[in-house]
Short mmCIF file of C-alpha atoms in Angstrom, two decimals:
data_model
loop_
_atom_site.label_atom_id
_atom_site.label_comp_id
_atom_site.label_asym_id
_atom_site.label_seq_id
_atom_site.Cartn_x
_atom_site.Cartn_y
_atom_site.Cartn_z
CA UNK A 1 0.00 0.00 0.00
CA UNK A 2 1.21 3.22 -0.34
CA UNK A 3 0.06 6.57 0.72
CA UNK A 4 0.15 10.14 -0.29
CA UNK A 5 1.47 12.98 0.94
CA UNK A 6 1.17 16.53 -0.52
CA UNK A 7 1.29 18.53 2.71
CA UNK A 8 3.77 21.26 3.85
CA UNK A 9 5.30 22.50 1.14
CA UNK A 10 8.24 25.08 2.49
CA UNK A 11 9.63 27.08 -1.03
CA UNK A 12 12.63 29.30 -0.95
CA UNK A 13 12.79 31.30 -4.31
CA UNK A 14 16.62 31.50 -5.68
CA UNK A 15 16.52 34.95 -7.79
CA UNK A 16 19.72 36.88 -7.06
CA UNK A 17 17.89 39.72 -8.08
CA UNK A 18 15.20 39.49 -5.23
CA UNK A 19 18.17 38.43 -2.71
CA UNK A 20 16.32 35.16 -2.05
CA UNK A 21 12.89 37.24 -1.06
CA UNK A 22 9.63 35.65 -2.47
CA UNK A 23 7.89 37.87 -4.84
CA UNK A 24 5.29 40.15 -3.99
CA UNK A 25 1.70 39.07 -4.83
CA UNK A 26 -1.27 41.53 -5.43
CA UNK A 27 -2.62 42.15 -2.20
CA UNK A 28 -6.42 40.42 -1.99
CA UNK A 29 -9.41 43.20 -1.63
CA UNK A 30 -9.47 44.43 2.51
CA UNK A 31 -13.00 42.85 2.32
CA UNK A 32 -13.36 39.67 0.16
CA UNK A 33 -17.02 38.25 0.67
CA UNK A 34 -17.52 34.78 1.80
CA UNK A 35 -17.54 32.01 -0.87
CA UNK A 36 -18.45 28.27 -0.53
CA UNK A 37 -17.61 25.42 -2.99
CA UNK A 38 -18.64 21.76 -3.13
CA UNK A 39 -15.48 20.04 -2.78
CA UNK A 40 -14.86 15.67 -3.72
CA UNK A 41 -12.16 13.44 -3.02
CA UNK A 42 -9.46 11.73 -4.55
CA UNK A 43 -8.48 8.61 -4.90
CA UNK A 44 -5.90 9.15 -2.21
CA UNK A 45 -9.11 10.26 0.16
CA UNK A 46 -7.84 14.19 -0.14
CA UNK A 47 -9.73 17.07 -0.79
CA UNK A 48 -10.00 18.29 -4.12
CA UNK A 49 -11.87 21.97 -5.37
CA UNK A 50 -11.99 23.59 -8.64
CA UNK A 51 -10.13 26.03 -10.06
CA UNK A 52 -9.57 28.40 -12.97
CA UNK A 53 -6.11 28.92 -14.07
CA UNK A 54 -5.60 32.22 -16.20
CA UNK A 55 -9.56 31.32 -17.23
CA UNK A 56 -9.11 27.94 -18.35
CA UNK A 57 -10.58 25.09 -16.42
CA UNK A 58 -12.03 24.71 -13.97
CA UNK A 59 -8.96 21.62 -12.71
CA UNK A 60 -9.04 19.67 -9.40
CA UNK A 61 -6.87 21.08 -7.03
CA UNK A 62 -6.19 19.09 -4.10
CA UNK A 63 -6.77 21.43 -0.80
CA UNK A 64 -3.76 21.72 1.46
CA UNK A 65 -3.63 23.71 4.82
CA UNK A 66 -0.10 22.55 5.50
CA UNK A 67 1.31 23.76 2.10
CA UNK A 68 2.82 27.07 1.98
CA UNK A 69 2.63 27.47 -1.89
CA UNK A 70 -0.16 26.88 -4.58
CA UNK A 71 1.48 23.97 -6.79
CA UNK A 72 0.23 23.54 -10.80
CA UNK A 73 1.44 19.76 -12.37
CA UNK A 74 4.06 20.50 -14.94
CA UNK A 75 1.89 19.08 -17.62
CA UNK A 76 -0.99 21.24 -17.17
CA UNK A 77 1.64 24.60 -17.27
CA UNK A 78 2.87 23.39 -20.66
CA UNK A 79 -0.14 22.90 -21.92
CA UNK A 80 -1.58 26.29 -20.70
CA UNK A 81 1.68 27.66 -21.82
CA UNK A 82 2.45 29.22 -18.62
CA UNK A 83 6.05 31.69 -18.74
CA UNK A 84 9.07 30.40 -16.18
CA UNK A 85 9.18 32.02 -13.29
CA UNK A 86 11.82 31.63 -10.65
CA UNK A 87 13.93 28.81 -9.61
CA UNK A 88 13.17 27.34 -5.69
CA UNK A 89 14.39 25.23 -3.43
CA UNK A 90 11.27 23.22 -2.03
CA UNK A 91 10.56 21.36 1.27
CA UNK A 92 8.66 18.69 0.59
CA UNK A 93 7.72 15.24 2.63
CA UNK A 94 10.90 13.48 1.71
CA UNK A 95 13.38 15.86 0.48
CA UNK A 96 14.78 19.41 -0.75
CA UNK A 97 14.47 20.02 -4.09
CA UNK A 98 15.46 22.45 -7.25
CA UNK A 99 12.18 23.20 -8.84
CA UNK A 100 11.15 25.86 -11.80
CA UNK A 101 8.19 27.71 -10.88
CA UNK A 102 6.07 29.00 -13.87
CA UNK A 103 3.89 32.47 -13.55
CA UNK A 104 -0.10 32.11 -13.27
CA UNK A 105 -1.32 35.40 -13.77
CA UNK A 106 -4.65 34.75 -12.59
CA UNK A 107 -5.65 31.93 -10.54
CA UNK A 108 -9.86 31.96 -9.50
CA UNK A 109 -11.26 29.54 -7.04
CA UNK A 110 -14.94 30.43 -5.68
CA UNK A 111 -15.08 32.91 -8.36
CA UNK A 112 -12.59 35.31 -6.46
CA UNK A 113 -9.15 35.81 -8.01
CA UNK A 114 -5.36 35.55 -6.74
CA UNK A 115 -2.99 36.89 -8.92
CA UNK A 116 0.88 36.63 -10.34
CA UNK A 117 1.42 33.27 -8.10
CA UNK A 118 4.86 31.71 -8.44
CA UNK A 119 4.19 28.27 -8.75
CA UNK A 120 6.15 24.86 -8.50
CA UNK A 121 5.54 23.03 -11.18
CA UNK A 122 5.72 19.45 -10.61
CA UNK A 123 4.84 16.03 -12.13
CA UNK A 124 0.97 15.13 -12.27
CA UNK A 125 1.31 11.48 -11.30
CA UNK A 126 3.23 12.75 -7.86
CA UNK A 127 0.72 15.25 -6.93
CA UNK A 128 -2.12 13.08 -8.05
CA UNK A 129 -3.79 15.44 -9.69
CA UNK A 130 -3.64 19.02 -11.54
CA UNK A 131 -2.50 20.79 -8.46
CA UNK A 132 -2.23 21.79 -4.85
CA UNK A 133 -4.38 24.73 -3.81
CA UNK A 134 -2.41 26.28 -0.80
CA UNK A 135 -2.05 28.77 2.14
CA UNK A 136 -0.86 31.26 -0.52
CA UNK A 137 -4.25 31.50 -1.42
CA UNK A 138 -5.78 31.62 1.86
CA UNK A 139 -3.85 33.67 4.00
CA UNK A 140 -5.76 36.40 6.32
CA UNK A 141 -9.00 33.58 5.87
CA UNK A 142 -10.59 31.57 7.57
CA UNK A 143 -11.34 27.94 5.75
CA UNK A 144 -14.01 25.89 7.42
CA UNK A 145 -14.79 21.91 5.78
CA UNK A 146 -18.20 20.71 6.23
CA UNK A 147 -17.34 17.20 6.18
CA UNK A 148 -21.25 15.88 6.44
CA UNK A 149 -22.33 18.66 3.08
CA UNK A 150 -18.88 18.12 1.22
CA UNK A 151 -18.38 21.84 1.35
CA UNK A 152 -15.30 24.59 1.67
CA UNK A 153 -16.50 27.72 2.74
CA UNK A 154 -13.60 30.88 3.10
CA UNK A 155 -14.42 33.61 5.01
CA UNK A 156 -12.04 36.62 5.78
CA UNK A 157 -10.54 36.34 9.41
CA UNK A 158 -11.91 39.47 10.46
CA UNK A 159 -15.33 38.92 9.93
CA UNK A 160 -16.95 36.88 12.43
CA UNK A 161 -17.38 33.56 12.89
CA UNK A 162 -20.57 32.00 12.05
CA UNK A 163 -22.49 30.43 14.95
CA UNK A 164 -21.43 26.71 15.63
CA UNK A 165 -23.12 24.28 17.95
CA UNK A 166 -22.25 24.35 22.20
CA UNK A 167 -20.04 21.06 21.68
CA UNK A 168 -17.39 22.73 19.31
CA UNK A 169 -13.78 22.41 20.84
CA UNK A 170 -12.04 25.69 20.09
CA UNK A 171 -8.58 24.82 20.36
CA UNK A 172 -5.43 27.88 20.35
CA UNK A 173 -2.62 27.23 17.48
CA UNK A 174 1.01 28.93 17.57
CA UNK A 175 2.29 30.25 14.74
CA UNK A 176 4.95 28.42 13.81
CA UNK A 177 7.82 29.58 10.58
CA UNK A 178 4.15 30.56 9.50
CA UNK A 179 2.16 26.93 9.90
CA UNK A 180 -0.57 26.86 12.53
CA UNK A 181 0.35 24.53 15.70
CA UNK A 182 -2.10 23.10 18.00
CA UNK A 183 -0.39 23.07 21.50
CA UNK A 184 -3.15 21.37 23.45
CA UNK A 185 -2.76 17.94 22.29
CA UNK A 186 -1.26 14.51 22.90
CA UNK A 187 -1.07 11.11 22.05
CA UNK A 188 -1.69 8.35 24.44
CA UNK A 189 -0.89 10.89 27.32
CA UNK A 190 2.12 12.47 25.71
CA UNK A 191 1.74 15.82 24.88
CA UNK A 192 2.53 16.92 21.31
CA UNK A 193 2.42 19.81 18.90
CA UNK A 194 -0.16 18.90 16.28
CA UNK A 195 -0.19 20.29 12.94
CA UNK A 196 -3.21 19.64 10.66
CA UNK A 197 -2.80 18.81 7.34
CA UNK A 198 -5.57 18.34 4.81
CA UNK A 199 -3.32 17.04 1.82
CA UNK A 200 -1.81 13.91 3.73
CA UNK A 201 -3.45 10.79 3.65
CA UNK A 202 -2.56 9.76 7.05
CA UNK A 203 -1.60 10.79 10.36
CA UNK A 204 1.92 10.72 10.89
CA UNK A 205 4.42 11.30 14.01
CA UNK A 206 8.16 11.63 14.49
CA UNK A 207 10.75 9.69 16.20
CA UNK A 208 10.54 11.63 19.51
CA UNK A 209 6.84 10.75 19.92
CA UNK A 210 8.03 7.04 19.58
CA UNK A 211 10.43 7.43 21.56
CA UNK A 212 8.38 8.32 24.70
CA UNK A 213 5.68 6.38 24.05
CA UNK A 214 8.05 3.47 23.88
CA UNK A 215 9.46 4.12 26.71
CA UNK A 216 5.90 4.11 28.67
CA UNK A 217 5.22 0.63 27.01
CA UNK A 218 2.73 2.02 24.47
CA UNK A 219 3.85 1.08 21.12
CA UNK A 220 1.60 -2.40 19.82
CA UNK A 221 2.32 -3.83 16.76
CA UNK A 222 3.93 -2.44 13.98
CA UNK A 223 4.02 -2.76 10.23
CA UNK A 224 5.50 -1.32 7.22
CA UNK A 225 3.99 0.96 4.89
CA UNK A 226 5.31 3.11 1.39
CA UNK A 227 4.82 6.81 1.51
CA UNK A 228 5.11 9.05 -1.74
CA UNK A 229 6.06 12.79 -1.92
CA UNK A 230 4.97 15.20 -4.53
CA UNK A 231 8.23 15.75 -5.53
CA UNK A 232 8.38 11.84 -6.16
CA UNK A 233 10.42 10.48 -3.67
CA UNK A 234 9.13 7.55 -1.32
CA UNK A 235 9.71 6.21 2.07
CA UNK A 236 8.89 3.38 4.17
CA UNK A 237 7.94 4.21 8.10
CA UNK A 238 6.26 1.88 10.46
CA UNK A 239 2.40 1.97 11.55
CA UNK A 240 0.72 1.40 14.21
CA UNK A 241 -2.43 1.76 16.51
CA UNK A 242 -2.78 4.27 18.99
CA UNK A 243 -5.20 4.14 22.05
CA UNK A 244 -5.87 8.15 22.10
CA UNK A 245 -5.14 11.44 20.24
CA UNK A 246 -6.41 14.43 22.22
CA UNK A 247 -7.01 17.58 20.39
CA UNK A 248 -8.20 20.32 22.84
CA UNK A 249 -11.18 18.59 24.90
CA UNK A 250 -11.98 15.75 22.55
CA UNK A 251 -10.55 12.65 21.50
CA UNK A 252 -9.93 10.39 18.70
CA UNK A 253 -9.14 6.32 19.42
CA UNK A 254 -7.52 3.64 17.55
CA UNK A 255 -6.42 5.33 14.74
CA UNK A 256 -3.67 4.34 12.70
CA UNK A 257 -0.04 6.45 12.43
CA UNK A 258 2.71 6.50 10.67
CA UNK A 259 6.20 7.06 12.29
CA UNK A 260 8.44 8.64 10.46
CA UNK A 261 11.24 11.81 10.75
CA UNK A 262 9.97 13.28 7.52
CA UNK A 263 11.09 16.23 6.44
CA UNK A 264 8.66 18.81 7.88
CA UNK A 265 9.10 17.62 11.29
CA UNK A 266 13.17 19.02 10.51
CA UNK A 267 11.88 21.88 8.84
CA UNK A 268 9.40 23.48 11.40
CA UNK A 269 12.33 22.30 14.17
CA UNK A 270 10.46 20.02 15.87
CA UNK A 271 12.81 16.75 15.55
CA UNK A 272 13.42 16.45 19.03
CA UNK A 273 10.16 17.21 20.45
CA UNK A 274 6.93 14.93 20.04
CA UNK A 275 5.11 16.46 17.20
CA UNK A 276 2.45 14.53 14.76
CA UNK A 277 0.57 15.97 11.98
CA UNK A 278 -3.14 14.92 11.98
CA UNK A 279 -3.74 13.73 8.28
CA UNK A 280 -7.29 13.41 6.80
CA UNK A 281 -7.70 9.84 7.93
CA UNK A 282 -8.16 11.62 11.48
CA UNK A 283 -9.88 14.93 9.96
CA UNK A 284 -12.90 13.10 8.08
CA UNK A 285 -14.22 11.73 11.47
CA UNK A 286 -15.24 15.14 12.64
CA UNK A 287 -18.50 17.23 10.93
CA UNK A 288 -16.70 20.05 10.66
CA UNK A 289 -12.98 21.96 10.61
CA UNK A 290 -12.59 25.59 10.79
CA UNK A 291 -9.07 26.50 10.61
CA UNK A 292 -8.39 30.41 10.79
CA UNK A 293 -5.05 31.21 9.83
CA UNK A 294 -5.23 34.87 10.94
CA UNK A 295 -6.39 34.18 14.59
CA UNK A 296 -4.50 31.13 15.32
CA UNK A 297 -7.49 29.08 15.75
CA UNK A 298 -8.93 25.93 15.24
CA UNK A 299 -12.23 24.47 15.84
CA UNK A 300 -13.86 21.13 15.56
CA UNK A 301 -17.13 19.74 15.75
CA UNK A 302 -17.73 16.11 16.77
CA UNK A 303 -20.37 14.19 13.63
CA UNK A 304 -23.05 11.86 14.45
CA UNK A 305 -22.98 8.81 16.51
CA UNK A 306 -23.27 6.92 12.70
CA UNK A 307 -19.93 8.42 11.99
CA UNK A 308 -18.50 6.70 15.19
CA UNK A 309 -18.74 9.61 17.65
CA UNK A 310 -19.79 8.53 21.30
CA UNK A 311 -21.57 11.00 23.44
CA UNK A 312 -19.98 14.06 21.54
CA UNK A 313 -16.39 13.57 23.14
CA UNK A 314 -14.69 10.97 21.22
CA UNK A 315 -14.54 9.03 18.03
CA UNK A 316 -13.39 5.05 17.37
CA UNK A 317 -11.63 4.77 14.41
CA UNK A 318 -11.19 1.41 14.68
CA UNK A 319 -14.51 0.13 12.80
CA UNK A 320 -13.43 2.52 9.82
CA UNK A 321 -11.91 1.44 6.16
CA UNK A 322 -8.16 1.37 5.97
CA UNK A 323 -7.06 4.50 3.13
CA UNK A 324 -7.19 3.06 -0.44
#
């Protein structure tokens, strides 16, 4: 089996010219009115919207709160005949990379419009599909997933929040080298700094977490799994069950993770502390997912009891299908 993982995409652009400084993109409109899209899956089990690339389209773009950078597959850019636009040096799952970016001048999802976006352009088959819509796109938002209606709805941060139900866990993030981290979490008792990330298939945690949970006799069985990157490369990393993830006040059990020191985990610094980023094997079990960028917040609402919630406060995801 292997799994996918798109998610947290660091880019450093390379132009002398700019002194390694990203490029300036047109600031969005102070007040950009809501819009809400009806979102599917792949076959990975990942979000996927449509978009409009320089009016062409609309393409399935796979939604990513842990990427930093929209990403186009190189095969769609040729044939849209977008221009070159800087070399980068991109962070991906696996590895550091050299990647040419290409220019979209106009990039419309929800009928509102980003503009001159610096790209990476890599191969379709890695990013399993035409490309990765990310935090690029949505900074100073606020993206909420309504699991139950298959619906995206981005709202700007400032305006407020739309009512949610008396059992929604509101849970603080850090900002951390600009990703959002949840700081009230832990796995089987150990506490951790969570990252959520809607473009990996699975949940996965470093080498520290194993480490202490080992050490408290709470690693079970193990097994071997493949990962793929976008940027193509692959790794194997062990699975396993764990009892309990806590995020904020509510809980998730048996799920499956991953362990593995990949290469976010160096990235955002957190190699030697217990960090896991919640994939959307753990994501799809709640209703809902508001994740506002601008505020630092995060907050969840347990589904039904037919989605394997018990009394509102947890979710077994031990009776669900293993990712395809």
């Amino acid at each position: 089996m292997t799994l996918r993982l798109a998610a947290l995409l660091s880019v450093i652009f390379l132009s002398p010219a700019l002194n390694g400084q990203e490029p300036a993109s047109a600031p969005a409109p102070a007040q950009t009115p809501d819009y809400t899209l009806d979102y599917g899956y792949d076959r990975s089990d990942r979000m996927t919207v449509p978009v409009s690339v320089e009016g062409q389209g609309p393409y399935q773009f796979i939604v990513d709160t842990g990427a930093e950078r929209t990403v186009i597959a190189r095969e769609l850019a040729a044939e849209l005949e977008l221009g070159p636009g800087m070399k980068a040096r991109l962070h991906s799952m696996t590895e550091v990379s050299r990647i040419q970016t290409v220019i979209i001048n106009a990039l419309e999802v929800g009928g509102k419009r980003v503009r001159d976006i610096h790209a990476p352009a890599l191969e379709r088959r890695n990013i399993g599909a035409e490309g990765i819509l990310g935090v690029d796109s949505l900074q100073s938002k606020r993206v909420s997933f309504d699991f139950a209606r298959q619906q995206m709805t981005v709202t700007p941060s400032k305006k407020r929040e739309r009512s949610w139900p008396s059992d929604t866990i509101i849970v603080t993030a850090r900002n951390r080298f600009g990703y959002l981290v949840l700081i009230d979490a832990s796995v089987d008792g150990q506490k951790v700094w969570a990252i959520l990330v809607t473009g990996a298939q699975t949940t996965i945690a470093n080498s520290a977490l194993r480490r202490k949970l080992a050490g408290r006799g709470r690693i079970g069985q193990t097994w071997p799994i493949r990962m793929l990157s976008v940027t193509g490369g692959t790794l194997v990393a062990d699975q396993t069950v764990v009892k309990q993830i806590r995020l904020g006040g509510i809980d998730i059990r048996n799920l499956p993770i991953a362990f593995s020191d990949v290469h976010p985990f160096r990235a955002l610094d957190l190699m030697d502390r217990p960090a896991v980023l919640i994939g959307m094997d753990a994501l799809r079990l709640f209703e809902r997912v508001s994740v506002d960028f601008a505020n630092r917040e995060v907050r969840l609402l347990p589904a039904s009891e037919s989605q394997g919630w018990r009394l509102g406060r947890f979710a077994d995801a031990s009776g669900l299908p293993p990712p395809s």
